[in-house]
Short mmCIF file of C-alpha atoms in Angstrom, two decimals:
data_model
loop_
_atom_site.label_atom_id
_atom_site.label_comp_id
_atom_site.label_asym_id
_atom_site.label_seq_id
_atom_site.Cartn_x
_atom_site.Cartn_y
_atom_site.Cartn_z
CA UNK I 41 24.09 20.04 74.18
CA UNK I 42 24.76 17.85 71.22
CA UNK I 43 22.98 18.59 67.99
CA UNK I 44 23.27 15.18 66.45
CA UNK I 45 20.79 14.11 63.85
CA UNK I 46 18.60 12.44 66.46
CA UNK I 47 18.06 15.62 68.42
CA UNK I 48 15.74 17.25 65.98
CA UNK I 49 13.62 14.14 65.54
CA UNK I 50 11.60 15.23 68.50
CA UNK I 51 8.92 12.57 68.93
CA UNK I 52 5.38 13.73 69.40
CA UNK I 53 5.79 17.03 67.59
CA UNK I 54 4.19 16.95 64.19
CA UNK I 55 6.52 18.12 61.46
CA UNK I 56 4.95 20.82 59.32
CA UNK I 57 4.20 19.87 55.73
CA UNK I 58 5.74 21.37 52.63
CA UNK I 59 3.79 23.51 50.21
CA UNK I 60 2.98 22.28 46.73
CA UNK I 61 1.90 24.81 44.14
CA UNK I 62 0.48 23.73 40.82
CA UNK I 63 1.45 26.59 38.55
CA UNK I 64 -1.12 26.58 35.78
CA UNK I 65 -1.67 28.83 32.78
CA UNK I 66 -4.57 30.68 34.35
CA UNK I 67 -4.38 30.08 38.07
CA UNK I 68 -2.31 28.38 40.75
CA UNK I 69 -3.50 25.69 43.12
CA UNK I 70 -1.90 25.32 46.52
CA UNK I 71 -1.84 22.07 48.48
CA UNK I 72 0.33 20.43 51.14
CA UNK I 73 2.66 17.44 50.99
CA UNK I 74 4.33 15.74 53.95
CA UNK I 75 8.01 16.21 54.58
CA UNK I 76 9.98 12.99 54.21
CA UNK I 77 11.88 11.81 57.24
CA UNK I 78 15.60 12.40 56.98
CA UNK I 79 16.79 8.99 58.00
CA UNK I 80 17.36 7.33 54.65
CA UNK I 81 16.19 9.72 51.96
CA UNK I 82 19.32 11.80 52.21
CA UNK I 83 21.84 9.35 53.48
CA UNK I 84 24.40 10.41 50.92
CA UNK I 85 26.84 7.76 52.01
CA UNK I 86 24.62 5.08 50.50
CA UNK I 87 25.32 4.26 46.88
CA UNK I 88 21.61 3.88 46.28
CA UNK I 89 21.20 7.63 46.32
CA UNK I 90 23.89 8.56 43.87
CA UNK I 91 23.72 9.33 40.19
CA UNK I 92 20.56 9.71 38.16
CA UNK I 93 18.49 7.79 40.66
CA UNK I 94 18.98 10.49 43.25
CA UNK I 95 17.49 12.94 40.80
CA UNK I 96 14.61 10.69 39.99
CA UNK I 97 11.51 12.19 41.55
CA UNK I 98 9.64 8.93 41.40
CA UNK I 99 12.30 7.09 43.27
CA UNK I 100 12.53 9.77 45.92
CA UNK I 101 8.81 9.87 46.36
CA UNK I 102 8.61 6.11 46.54
CA UNK I 103 11.07 6.28 49.42
CA UNK I 104 9.20 9.24 50.87
CA UNK I 105 5.96 7.36 50.67
CA UNK I 106 7.18 4.26 52.39
CA UNK I 107 9.07 6.16 55.03
CA UNK I 108 6.23 8.52 55.73
CA UNK I 109 3.97 5.58 56.24
CA UNK I 110 6.64 3.82 58.21
CA UNK I 111 7.50 6.59 60.62
CA UNK I 112 4.28 8.56 60.85
CA UNK I 113 2.73 8.43 64.30
CA UNK I 114 0.14 5.96 63.13
CA UNK I 115 -2.30 8.50 61.83
CA UNK I 116 -4.65 7.46 59.10
CA UNK I 117 -4.81 10.97 57.67
CA UNK I 118 -1.05 11.09 57.22
CA UNK I 119 -1.06 7.76 55.48
CA UNK I 120 -3.77 8.97 53.14
CA UNK I 121 -1.92 12.23 52.52
CA UNK I 122 1.29 10.39 51.73
CA UNK I 123 -0.43 8.14 49.22
CA UNK I 124 -2.28 11.07 47.72
CA UNK I 125 0.99 12.95 47.27
CA UNK I 126 2.44 9.92 45.55
CA UNK I 127 -0.53 9.66 43.24
CA UNK I 128 -0.22 13.33 42.34
CA UNK I 129 3.39 12.80 41.47
CA UNK I 130 2.55 9.87 39.26
CA UNK I 131 0.13 12.03 37.30
CA UNK I 132 3.05 14.18 36.18
CA UNK I 133 5.41 11.37 35.32
CA UNK I 134 7.24 11.16 32.02
CA UNK I 135 6.34 8.23 29.83
CA UNK I 136 9.15 6.07 31.23
CA UNK I 137 7.76 3.67 33.72
CA UNK I 138 4.34 5.24 33.70
CA UNK I 139 2.52 2.00 33.19
CA UNK I 140 4.13 0.35 36.19
CA UNK I 141 3.80 3.51 38.20
CA UNK I 142 0.12 3.74 37.36
CA UNK I 143 -0.27 0.23 38.60
CA UNK I 144 1.41 1.29 41.83
CA UNK I 145 -0.89 4.27 42.10
CA UNK I 146 -3.95 2.15 41.52
CA UNK I 147 -2.87 -0.30 44.18
CA UNK I 148 -2.08 2.57 46.51
CA UNK I 149 -5.58 3.91 45.94
CA UNK I 150 -7.05 0.55 46.86
CA UNK I 151 -4.89 0.57 49.96
CA UNK I 152 -6.28 3.91 51.06
CA UNK I 153 -9.79 2.55 50.69
CA UNK I 154 -8.87 -0.58 52.60
CA UNK I 155 -7.15 1.29 55.41
CA UNK I 156 -9.91 3.83 55.99
CA UNK I 157 -12.04 1.74 58.33
CA UNK I 158 -9.05 0.48 60.34
CA UNK I 159 -8.46 2.18 63.67
CA UNK I 160 -6.10 -0.36 65.11
CA UNK I 161 -2.90 1.22 66.44
CA UNK I 162 -1.10 -2.12 66.58
CA UNK I 163 -1.82 -2.67 62.92
CA UNK I 164 -0.07 0.54 62.00
CA UNK I 165 2.89 -0.32 64.19
CA UNK I 166 3.33 -3.63 62.39
CA UNK I 167 2.95 -1.82 59.13
CA UNK I 168 5.59 0.72 60.12
CA UNK I 169 8.14 -1.96 60.93
CA UNK I 170 7.59 -3.81 57.68
CA UNK I 171 7.57 -0.70 55.56
CA UNK I 172 10.81 0.48 57.01
CA UNK I 173 12.27 -2.76 55.73
CA UNK I 174 10.62 -2.19 52.37
CA UNK I 175 12.15 1.27 52.15
CA UNK I 176 15.52 -0.38 52.45
CA UNK I 177 14.39 -2.85 49.84
CA UNK I 178 13.65 0.01 47.47
CA UNK I 179 17.06 1.49 48.08
CA UNK I 180 18.67 -1.85 47.38
CA UNK I 181 16.72 -2.76 44.27
CA UNK I 182 16.63 0.77 42.97
CA UNK I 183 18.05 1.15 39.52
CA UNK I 184 15.10 2.65 37.66
CA UNK I 185 11.68 4.19 37.82
CA UNK I 186 10.23 0.78 37.24
CA UNK I 187 12.20 -0.75 40.08
CA UNK I 188 11.06 1.97 42.46
CA UNK I 189 7.45 1.61 41.40
CA UNK I 190 7.60 -2.14 41.72
CA UNK I 191 9.04 -1.79 45.18
CA UNK I 192 6.06 0.36 46.12
CA UNK I 193 3.77 -2.30 44.75
CA UNK I 194 5.53 -4.85 46.92
CA UNK I 195 5.20 -2.54 49.93
CA UNK I 196 1.53 -2.04 49.32
CA UNK I 197 1.03 -5.72 48.69
CA UNK I 198 2.68 -6.46 51.98
CA UNK I 199 0.15 -4.35 53.82
CA UNK I 200 -2.73 -5.84 51.94
CA UNK I 201 -1.48 -9.27 52.87
CA UNK I 202 -2.08 -8.47 56.53
CA UNK I 203 -5.67 -7.51 56.05
CA UNK O 168 25.62 23.92 71.69
CA UNK O 169 28.12 22.11 69.56
CA UNK O 170 28.31 22.83 65.87
CA UNK O 171 27.29 20.14 63.42
CA UNK O 172 29.49 20.83 60.37
CA UNK O 173 27.69 18.26 58.23
CA UNK O 174 24.32 19.86 58.78
CA UNK O 175 25.80 23.33 58.30
CA UNK O 176 27.22 22.24 54.98
CA UNK O 177 24.00 20.54 53.87
CA UNK O 178 21.92 23.52 54.92
CA UNK O 179 24.03 25.88 52.82
CA UNK O 180 24.36 23.58 49.83
CA UNK O 181 20.73 22.50 49.72
CA UNK O 182 19.53 26.02 50.46
CA UNK O 183 21.50 27.32 47.49
CA UNK O 184 20.18 24.52 45.28
CA UNK O 185 16.61 25.25 46.39
CA UNK O 186 16.93 28.97 45.63
CA UNK O 187 18.57 28.22 42.29
CA UNK O 188 15.70 26.00 41.22
CA UNK O 189 13.21 28.69 42.21
CA UNK O 190 15.03 31.14 39.96
CA UNK O 191 15.01 28.55 37.17
CA UNK O 192 11.24 28.26 37.32
CA UNK O 193 10.81 31.47 35.33
CA UNK O 194 13.69 30.73 33.00
CA UNK O 195 11.54 29.19 30.30
CA UNK O 196 9.15 32.13 30.34
CA UNK O 197 12.07 34.49 29.86
CA UNK O 198 12.92 32.78 26.55
CA UNK O 199 9.48 33.31 25.04
CA UNK O 200 10.42 36.70 23.49
CA UNK O 201 13.07 34.89 21.44
CA UNK O 202 10.45 32.61 19.94
CA UNK O 203 8.08 35.53 19.34
CA UNK O 204 10.85 37.44 17.55
CA UNK O 205 11.75 34.41 15.46
CA UNK O 206 8.12 33.91 14.49
CA UNK O 207 7.77 37.59 13.55
CA UNK O 208 10.90 37.32 11.42
CA UNK O 209 9.53 34.28 9.64
CA UNK O 210 6.18 35.93 8.97
CA UNK O 211 7.95 39.01 7.57
CA UNK O 212 10.05 36.79 5.27
CA UNK O 213 6.97 34.93 4.07
CA UNK O 214 5.20 38.23 3.39
CA UNK O 215 8.17 39.35 1.28
CA UNK O 216 8.25 36.09 -0.67
CA UNK O 217 4.51 35.81 -1.13
CA UNK O 218 4.40 37.23 -4.67
CA UNK O 219 7.42 35.26 -5.83
CA UNK O 220 5.97 31.99 -4.52
CA UNK O 221 2.63 32.73 -6.16
CA UNK O 222 4.34 33.42 -9.49
CA UNK O 223 6.72 30.46 -9.41
CA UNK O 224 6.14 27.59 -11.81
CA UNK O 225 7.49 24.13 -12.50
CA UNK O 226 10.28 22.82 -10.30
CA UNK O 227 10.65 26.24 -8.75
CA UNK O 228 7.10 26.10 -7.49
CA UNK O 229 7.61 22.54 -6.23
CA UNK O 230 10.77 23.48 -4.35
CA UNK O 231 9.10 26.56 -2.93
CA UNK O 232 6.12 24.59 -1.69
CA UNK O 233 8.30 21.90 -0.11
CA UNK O 234 10.43 24.48 1.67
CA UNK O 235 7.44 26.52 2.75
CA UNK O 236 5.50 23.46 3.94
CA UNK O 237 8.49 22.10 5.86
CA UNK O 238 9.07 25.50 7.46
CA UNK O 239 5.40 25.60 8.48
CA UNK O 240 5.61 22.14 10.06
CA UNK O 241 8.82 23.09 11.91
CA UNK O 242 7.17 26.27 13.19
CA UNK O 243 4.13 24.36 14.40
CA UNK O 244 6.43 21.86 16.11
CA UNK O 245 8.29 24.74 17.76
CA UNK O 246 5.03 26.23 19.05
CA UNK O 247 4.00 22.82 20.36
CA UNK O 248 7.26 22.39 22.24
CA UNK O 249 7.03 25.94 23.61
CA UNK O 250 3.56 25.12 24.91
CA UNK O 251 4.89 21.92 26.44
CA UNK O 252 7.73 23.78 28.13
CA UNK O 253 5.33 26.12 29.93
CA UNK O 254 2.75 23.44 30.74
CA UNK O 255 1.36 23.50 34.31
CA UNK O 256 3.58 21.78 36.87
CA UNK O 257 3.54 21.13 40.61
CA UNK O 258 6.43 22.86 42.34
CA UNK O 259 7.31 22.31 45.97
CA UNK O 260 8.37 24.82 48.59
CA UNK O 261 9.41 24.79 52.19
CA UNK O 262 6.92 25.21 55.00
CA UNK O 263 5.59 28.77 55.40
CA UNK O 264 7.47 30.81 58.00
CA UNK O 265 4.64 31.14 60.55
CA UNK O 266 4.32 27.36 60.68
CA UNK O 267 8.06 27.01 61.22
CA UNK O 268 7.80 29.39 64.15
CA UNK O 269 4.96 27.29 65.52
CA UNK O 270 6.96 24.12 65.03
CA UNK O 271 9.98 25.55 66.85
CA UNK O 272 7.73 26.68 69.69
CA UNK O 273 6.12 23.24 69.92
CA UNK O 274 9.48 21.47 70.05
CA UNK O 275 10.74 23.90 72.70
CA UNK O 276 7.59 23.47 74.76
CA UNK O 277 7.79 19.69 74.61
CA UNK O 278 11.48 19.69 75.44
CA UNK O 279 10.93 22.07 78.36
CA UNK O 280 8.30 19.74 79.75
CA UNK O 281 10.87 16.99 80.20
CA UNK O 282 12.36 16.90 83.69
CA UNK O 283 15.92 18.18 83.87
CA UNK O 284 15.89 20.05 80.56
CA UNK O 285 17.37 23.52 80.83
CA UNK O 286 15.88 26.43 78.85
CA UNK O 287 19.13 26.62 76.85
CA UNK O 288 18.87 22.95 75.94
CA UNK O 289 15.24 23.39 74.90
CA UNK O 290 16.21 26.37 72.72
CA UNK O 291 19.04 24.40 71.16
CA UNK O 292 16.72 21.50 70.43
CA UNK O 293 14.16 23.79 68.79
CA UNK O 294 16.86 25.36 66.63
CA UNK O 295 18.20 21.96 65.63
CA UNK O 296 14.69 20.77 64.83
CA UNK O 297 13.93 23.71 62.54
CA UNK O 298 17.30 23.54 60.83
CA UNK O 299 17.02 19.78 60.35
CA UNK O 300 13.55 20.15 58.90
CA UNK O 301 14.68 22.88 56.53
CA UNK O 302 17.62 20.81 55.32
CA UNK O 303 15.24 18.00 54.42
CA UNK O 304 12.73 20.30 52.80
CA UNK O 305 15.40 22.15 50.81
CA UNK O 306 16.68 18.83 49.52
CA UNK O 307 13.24 17.42 48.70
CA UNK O 308 12.06 20.60 47.00
CA UNK O 309 15.32 21.09 45.07
CA UNK O 310 15.24 17.56 43.67
CA UNK O 311 11.54 17.77 42.83
CA UNK O 312 11.71 21.22 41.25
CA UNK O 313 14.93 20.42 39.41
CA UNK O 314 13.25 17.47 37.72
CA UNK O 315 10.50 19.77 36.45
CA UNK O 316 12.92 22.51 35.40
CA UNK O 317 15.12 20.06 33.52
CA UNK O 318 12.12 18.66 31.69
CA UNK O 319 11.03 22.18 30.77
CA UNK O 320 14.51 23.08 29.58
CA UNK O 321 14.61 19.98 27.38
CA UNK O 322 11.31 20.93 25.77
CA UNK O 323 12.52 24.48 25.25
CA UNK O 324 15.65 23.11 23.54
CA UNK O 325 13.44 21.11 21.19
CA UNK O 326 11.43 24.26 20.46
CA UNK O 327 14.65 26.14 19.74
CA UNK O 328 15.89 23.46 17.35
CA UNK O 329 12.55 23.38 15.53
CA UNK O 330 12.65 27.19 15.23
CA UNK O 331 16.16 27.11 13.81
CA UNK O 332 15.15 24.46 11.29
CA UNK O 333 12.19 26.59 10.27
CA UNK O 334 14.39 29.67 9.87
CA UNK O 335 16.94 27.72 7.82
CA UNK O 336 14.20 26.46 5.50
CA UNK O 337 12.95 29.99 4.99
CA UNK O 338 16.49 31.17 4.35
CA UNK O 339 16.69 28.43 1.71
CA UNK O 340 13.46 29.66 0.20
CA UNK O 341 14.79 33.21 0.18
CA UNK O 342 18.01 32.06 -1.49
CA UNK O 343 16.03 30.17 -4.11
CA UNK O 344 13.97 33.24 -4.92
CA UNK O 345 17.07 35.42 -5.22
CA UNK O 346 18.88 32.93 -7.45
CA UNK O 347 15.94 32.32 -9.75
CA UNK O 348 14.98 35.97 -9.96
CA UNK O 349 18.51 37.11 -10.81
CA UNK O 350 18.84 34.24 -13.25
CA UNK O 351 15.64 35.32 -14.96
CA UNK O 352 16.85 38.92 -15.14
CA UNK O 353 20.14 37.80 -16.64
CA UNK O 354 18.34 35.93 -19.36
CA UNK O 355 16.10 38.90 -20.11
CA UNK O 356 19.12 41.23 -20.28
CA UNK O 357 20.93 38.91 -22.67
CA UNK O 358 17.99 38.69 -25.02
CA UNK O 359 16.78 35.32 -23.93
CA UNK O 360 13.21 36.55 -23.78
CA UNK O 361 10.49 35.62 -21.42
CA UNK O 362 10.22 32.07 -22.71
CA UNK O 363 13.53 31.26 -20.93
CA UNK O 364 12.31 32.55 -17.58
CA UNK O 365 11.80 29.43 -15.56
CA UNK O 366 10.20 30.57 -12.40
CA UNK O 367 8.57 33.88 -13.14
CA UNK O 368 5.29 34.20 -14.92
#
């Protein structure tokens, strides 16, 4: 049997989340963060993922966020978890791009609130298709923290535009 | 099952990177004894120079106070950067082993349920699923944790530079005390009297 990259993307089986540990001075806090889909995050052939940008946690998480939303099996909880993970990351950002990133986080927070009452599967499918495109948009526009954060804002704005 | 050399390579490379970053997490803590030793050395030097500084007058006193004050500021800066370098941070790790077992079992079960899938094919799919997931998680965690570790290392470097500056200032203070004290002794020995002693009372 072939073991191509598509084989292990078994649909319908939830991928287990990663563990996040906040190592504090007095105690540690353990939480979970979703695993990003492999499709674009680690496509090393793409120039978008080379150099300092590949090491930029914000950029990676922006891609993770959009792709998690885009490929998750339309589950509200996963969407919320993805956004929450992104917000947590933003809290630990260096000063560079923090202002724009905070704006992204704030918008993302509003999105979570807006999405909560929605149970429409078709809505999430439309969202998935558009966000997949936005993930590519992020990869294309890339060059900095600010660019990544702005791309997230655009992605979030796109969803809000449908509501 | 055919071998996927790309995934094999990524699994090894990312796995190594992931483990390396885990080892690096404690790296900053391991340097704390250096800063403690440097601080102890500085305190010992200040204790030795205490009487000379108290007795210094004129420009000698001014120079001593400037050096001592600058050394104090550099030490405080070093302590600040040390604190920054060990500040709480959110590290990421791969899925716990029991959950990976559960995931493999779920993939195998789902694959087995498909008509025409052999047990060997289901096993191969489960293995590929777990390995693929681990490759992604290794990569995600390594990048995430590396960012934190690099930031911590940068702050530790700043702390080290501030400590060195502080030590150099204290060495300067020590040199000043030696020069002025020996100069004063010379003058006393050559009959200059106490009125020529610039920095000693």
